[in-house]
GROMACS .gro file of C-alpha atoms in nm:
model
  225
    1MET     CA    1   0.689   0.319  -1.510
    2GLU     CA    2   0.742  -0.056  -1.559
    3PRO     CA    3   0.499  -0.205  -1.814
    4CYS     CA    4   0.511  -0.551  -1.655
    5ARG     CA    5   0.399  -0.447  -1.308
    6ILE     CA    6   0.060  -0.572  -1.196
    7GLU     CA    7  -0.085  -0.225  -1.147
    8GLU     CA    8   0.008  -0.130  -1.504
    9LEU     CA    9  -0.175  -0.432  -1.647
   10TYR     CA   10  -0.480  -0.507  -1.436
   11ASP     CA   11  -0.777  -0.361  -1.252
   12LEU     CA   12  -0.777  -0.597  -0.956
   13ASN     CA   13  -1.134  -0.502  -0.871
   14GLU     CA   14  -1.237  -0.706  -1.175
   15THR     CA   15  -1.143  -1.048  -1.040
   16ILE     CA   16  -1.246  -1.270  -0.752
   17ALA     CA   17  -0.873  -1.345  -0.721
   18LYS     CA   18  -0.773  -0.995  -0.610
   19ASP     CA   19  -0.607  -1.124  -0.293
   20LEU     CA   20  -0.393  -1.365  -0.495
   21PHE     CA   21  -0.196  -1.066  -0.626
   22GLU     CA   22  -0.133  -0.915  -0.284
   23GLY     CA   23   0.239  -0.873  -0.221
   24ALA     CA   24   0.336  -0.955  -0.581
   25ALA     CA   25   0.500  -0.705  -0.815
   26TYR     CA   26   0.469  -0.897  -1.143
   27PRO     CA   27   0.184  -1.125  -1.257
   28TRP     CA   28   0.399  -1.432  -1.322
   29GLU     CA   29   0.474  -1.441  -0.948
   30VAL     CA   30   0.118  -1.560  -0.877
   31LEU     CA   31   0.122  -1.856  -1.116
   32PRO     CA   32   0.265  -2.110  -0.867
   33LYS     CA   33   0.008  -1.999  -0.608
   34ILE     CA   34  -0.314  -2.044  -0.805
   35LYS     CA   35  -0.396  -2.398  -0.689
   36ASP     CA   36  -0.365  -2.331  -0.317
   37PHE     CA   37  -0.546  -2.000  -0.353
   38ILE     CA   38  -0.846  -2.167  -0.517
   39LEU     CA   39  -0.867  -2.432  -0.247
   40GLU     CA   40  -0.866  -2.168   0.027
   41LEU     CA   41  -1.101  -1.926  -0.147
   42GLY     CA   42  -1.344  -2.203  -0.235
   43LYS     CA   43  -1.403  -2.277   0.132
   44THR     CA   44  -1.528  -1.921   0.181
   45LEU     CA   45  -1.775  -1.913  -0.109
   46ASP     CA   46  -2.143  -1.892  -0.022
   47PRO     CA   47  -2.309  -2.233  -0.078
   48GLU     CA   48  -2.630  -2.047  -0.160
   49GLU     CA   49  -2.451  -1.907  -0.464
   50TYR     CA   50  -2.198  -2.174  -0.556
   51THR     CA   51  -2.238  -2.546  -0.618
   52HIS     CA   52  -1.942  -2.742  -0.478
   53ARG     CA   53  -1.848  -3.053  -0.673
   54GLN     CA   54  -1.577  -3.298  -0.578
   55TYR     CA   55  -1.491  -3.484  -0.895
   56GLY     CA   56  -1.121  -3.491  -0.960
   57GLU     CA   57  -1.064  -3.214  -0.710
   58ASP     CA   58  -1.274  -2.933  -0.568
   59VAL     CA   59  -1.477  -2.734  -0.820
   60TRP     CA   60  -1.701  -2.440  -0.729
   61ILE     CA   61  -1.952  -2.329  -0.994
   62HIS     CA   62  -2.178  -2.028  -0.951
   63LYS     CA   63  -2.542  -2.127  -0.990
   64SER     CA   64  -2.591  -1.864  -1.260
   65ALA     CA   65  -2.307  -2.000  -1.473
   66VAL     CA   66  -2.387  -2.199  -1.785
   67VAL     CA   67  -2.187  -2.520  -1.823
   68PHE     CA   68  -2.259  -2.736  -2.127
   69ASP     CA   69  -2.288  -3.110  -2.068
   70SER     CA   70  -1.993  -3.188  -2.293
   71ALA     CA   71  -1.756  -2.957  -2.102
   72TYR     CA   72  -1.501  -3.117  -1.868
   73ILE     CA   73  -1.389  -2.940  -1.551
   74HIS     CA   74  -1.112  -3.084  -1.336
   75GLY     CA   75  -1.040  -2.907  -1.011
   76PRO     CA   76  -0.945  -2.716  -0.834
   77ALA     CA   77  -1.143  -2.453  -1.020
   78ILE     CA   78  -1.383  -2.167  -0.960
   79ILE     CA   79  -1.640  -2.067  -1.222
   80CYS     CA   80  -1.791  -1.729  -1.135
   81ARG     CA   81  -2.127  -1.559  -1.181
   82ASP     CA   82  -2.276  -1.570  -1.532
   83ALA     CA   83  -1.971  -1.737  -1.688
   84GLU     CA   84  -2.030  -1.967  -1.983
   85ILE     CA   85  -1.838  -2.291  -2.037
   86ARG     CA   86  -1.931  -2.409  -2.384
   87GLN     CA   87  -1.925  -2.735  -2.577
   88CYS     CA   88  -1.621  -2.958  -2.527
   89ALA     CA   89  -1.431  -2.702  -2.322
   90PHE     CA   90  -1.149  -2.873  -2.128
   91ILE     CA   91  -1.053  -2.718  -1.796
   92ARG     CA   92  -0.755  -2.916  -1.668
   93GLY     CA   93  -0.746  -2.762  -1.323
   94CYS     CA   94  -0.613  -2.464  -1.129
   95ALA     CA   95  -0.844  -2.228  -1.318
   96ILE     CA   96  -1.040  -1.922  -1.209
   97VAL     CA   97  -1.299  -1.814  -1.465
   98GLY     CA   98  -1.432  -1.465  -1.393
   99GLU     CA   99  -1.781  -1.320  -1.404
  100ASN     CA  100  -1.939  -1.311  -1.749
  101ALA     CA  101  -1.631  -1.481  -1.897
  102THR     CA  102  -1.664  -1.716  -2.193
  103VAL     CA  103  -1.468  -2.039  -2.236
  104GLY     CA  104  -1.561  -2.159  -2.579
  105ASN     CA  105  -1.587  -2.476  -2.776
  106SER     CA  106  -1.276  -2.695  -2.760
  107THR     CA  107  -1.085  -2.438  -2.554
  108GLU     CA  108  -0.836  -2.573  -2.299
  109LEU     CA  109  -0.739  -2.400  -1.975
  110LYS     CA  110  -0.466  -2.491  -1.725
  111ASN     CA  111  -0.335  -2.289  -1.430
  112VAL     CA  112  -0.494  -1.960  -1.526
  113VAL     CA  113  -0.674  -1.657  -1.394
  114LEU     CA  114  -0.935  -1.514  -1.629
  115PHE     CA  115  -1.062  -1.177  -1.508
  116ASN     CA  116  -1.425  -1.075  -1.553
  117HIS     CA  117  -1.558  -1.060  -1.911
  118VAL     CA  118  -1.260  -1.245  -2.062
  119GLU     CA  119  -1.340  -1.426  -2.386
  120VAL     CA  120  -1.150  -1.732  -2.505
  121PRO     CA  121  -1.432  -1.851  -2.725
  122HIS     CA  122  -1.295  -2.076  -3.002
  123TYR     CA  123  -1.021  -2.339  -3.009
  124ASN     CA  124  -0.787  -2.159  -2.769
  125TYR     CA  125  -0.518  -2.301  -2.543
  126VAL     CA  126  -0.450  -2.087  -2.237
  127GLY     CA  127  -0.195  -2.224  -1.990
  128ASP     CA  128   0.000  -2.067  -1.702
  129SER     CA  129  -0.144  -1.728  -1.789
  130VAL     CA  130  -0.332  -1.428  -1.654
  131LEU     CA  131  -0.587  -1.258  -1.881
  132GLY     CA  132  -0.714  -0.916  -1.775
  133PHE     CA  133  -1.060  -0.758  -1.773
  134TYR     CA  134  -1.229  -0.783  -2.115
  135ALA     CA  135  -0.925  -0.948  -2.275
  136HIS     CA  136  -1.020  -1.143  -2.587
  137MET     CA  137  -0.840  -1.411  -2.786
  138GLY     CA  138  -0.953  -1.473  -3.142
  139ALA     CA  139  -1.024  -1.818  -3.281
  140GLY     CA  140  -0.722  -2.045  -3.275
  141ALA     CA  141  -0.502  -1.806  -3.074
  142ILE     CA  142  -0.293  -1.988  -2.815
  143THR     CA  143  -0.044  -1.934  -2.538
  144SER     CA  144   0.278  -2.132  -2.565
  145ASN     CA  145   0.391  -2.185  -2.208
  146ILE     CA  146   0.722  -2.372  -2.225
  147LYS     CA  147   1.041  -2.315  -2.423
  148ALA     CA  148   1.172  -2.576  -2.663
  149ASP     CA  149   1.486  -2.615  -2.451
  150ARG     CA  150   1.278  -2.646  -2.129
  151LYS     CA  151   1.488  -2.377  -1.957
  152ASN     CA  152   1.349  -2.115  -1.722
  153ILE     CA  153   1.182  -1.822  -1.892
  154VAL     CA  154   1.345  -1.479  -1.912
  155ILE     CA  155   1.109  -1.200  -2.021
  156ARG     CA  156   1.276  -0.931  -2.230
  157ASP     CA  157   1.164  -0.572  -2.269
  158GLY     CA  158   1.422  -0.417  -2.497
  159GLU     CA  159   1.752  -0.445  -2.312
  160HIS     CA  160   1.584  -0.509  -1.977
  161GLU     CA  161   1.546  -0.872  -1.864
  162TYR     CA  162   1.314  -1.019  -1.603
  163VAL     CA  163   1.452  -1.345  -1.465
  164THR     CA  164   1.135  -1.526  -1.360
  165GLY     CA  165   1.276  -1.849  -1.221
  166LEU     CA  166   0.980  -2.032  -1.377
  167ARG     CA  167   0.988  -2.297  -1.647
  168LYS     CA  168   0.625  -2.245  -1.750
  169ILE     CA  169   0.470  -1.908  -1.827
  170GLY     CA  170   0.215  -1.850  -2.099
  171ALA     CA  171   0.092  -1.495  -2.157
  172LEU     CA  172   0.013  -1.203  -1.930
  173LEU     CA  173  -0.252  -1.000  -2.111
  174GLY     CA  174  -0.356  -0.664  -1.971
  175ASP     CA  175  -0.712  -0.532  -1.956
  176HIS     CA  176  -0.892  -0.490  -2.290
  177VAL     CA  177  -0.625  -0.666  -2.496
  178GLU     CA  178  -0.739  -0.805  -2.832
  179VAL     CA  179  -0.546  -1.098  -2.981
  180GLY     CA  180  -0.610  -1.182  -3.345
  181CYS     CA  181  -0.699  -1.526  -3.478
  182ASN     CA  182  -0.432  -1.796  -3.508
  183THR     CA  183  -0.174  -1.597  -3.313
  184VAL     CA  184   0.087  -1.768  -3.096
  185LEU     CA  185   0.185  -1.588  -2.777
  186ASN     CA  186   0.530  -1.728  -2.700
  187PRO     CA  187   0.637  -1.816  -2.343
  188GLY     CA  188   0.640  -1.514  -2.116
  189THR     CA  189   0.467  -1.271  -2.352
  190VAL     CA  190   0.337  -0.958  -2.177
  191VAL     CA  191   0.084  -0.736  -2.356
  192GLY     CA  192  -0.010  -0.397  -2.213
  193ARG     CA  193  -0.362  -0.262  -2.171
  194TYR     CA  194  -0.577  -0.174  -2.473
  195THR     CA  195  -0.332  -0.323  -2.723
  196ASN     CA  196  -0.440  -0.507  -3.038
  197ILE     CA  197  -0.245  -0.795  -3.190
  198TYR     CA  198  -0.304  -0.853  -3.560
  199PRO     CA  199  -0.399  -1.210  -3.664
  200VAL     CA  200  -0.148  -1.484  -3.751
  201ASN     CA  201   0.142  -1.345  -3.553
  202SER     CA  202   0.413  -1.498  -3.336
  203VAL     CA  203   0.456  -1.263  -3.040
  204ARG     CA  204   0.723  -1.259  -2.773
  205GLY     CA  205   0.859  -1.023  -2.509
  206VAL     CA  206   0.677  -0.712  -2.388
  207VAL     CA  207   0.429  -0.529  -2.611
  208PRO     CA  208   0.349  -0.174  -2.493
  209ALA     CA  209   0.005  -0.061  -2.382
  210HIS     CA  210  -0.220   0.130  -2.623
  211SER     CA  211  -0.042  -0.017  -2.926
  212ILE     CA  212  -0.118  -0.207  -3.243
  213TYR     CA  213   0.111  -0.505  -3.304
  214LYS     CA  214   0.107  -0.552  -3.680
  215ALA     CA  215   0.409  -0.782  -3.701
  216ALA     CA  216   0.745  -0.836  -3.530
  217GLY     CA  217   0.926  -0.503  -3.548
  218ASN     CA  218   0.613  -0.323  -3.664
  219ILE     CA  219   0.436  -0.192  -3.355
  220VAL     CA  220   0.258   0.142  -3.371
  221ARG     CA  221   0.104   0.361  -3.104
  222LYS     CA  222  -0.275   0.395  -3.113
  223ILE     CA  223  -0.397   0.740  -3.205
  224GLU     CA  224  -0.593   0.899  -2.923
  225ALA     CA  225  -0.952   0.975  -3.020
   0.00000   0.00000   0.00000
């Protein structure tokens, strides 16, 4: 079992972008494809359900979604059913915001897929990332998506290395991941399903599913109820 494989991280039935992942083994493989996927999928969305705006680039917003006046959305982007885009949110483009997802005040998105019920509600930066079903990032938690030396990102899981060939990768959060406040997810961080990250951490590499990340080198397995 490889913890970074798409099927180990995500329930693809919980995103409008299910077809984006077809043929991919690892979630970072879809990051360069998000823009074109949105533009193609947008053409198929029911105009009775979605409002199509053409400012910047194409933006499709479900008519049930709540978008505050102070929010800025640059396309291409898709905002799904019952999503909420709150005050001063900044969507820079290439973003899919799932059903019932929350993009909060002063949160910035760029080149992302947010599955259904994702919450990035307060002062978050999420770039070049995929956040699974019911993933939640606490206030001030961010994804760092580029290394200081600007080299391509290699994701490390113990002694195993994944050579991605990409210069920008944020975080790949599995379903039901909880990230504590003011945590930095370093470039290429992968967090398995149902894992909790304690606040004020700097996380890198692969964090196992069903774990509690207390600090670097201090990761414990959750006790089954």
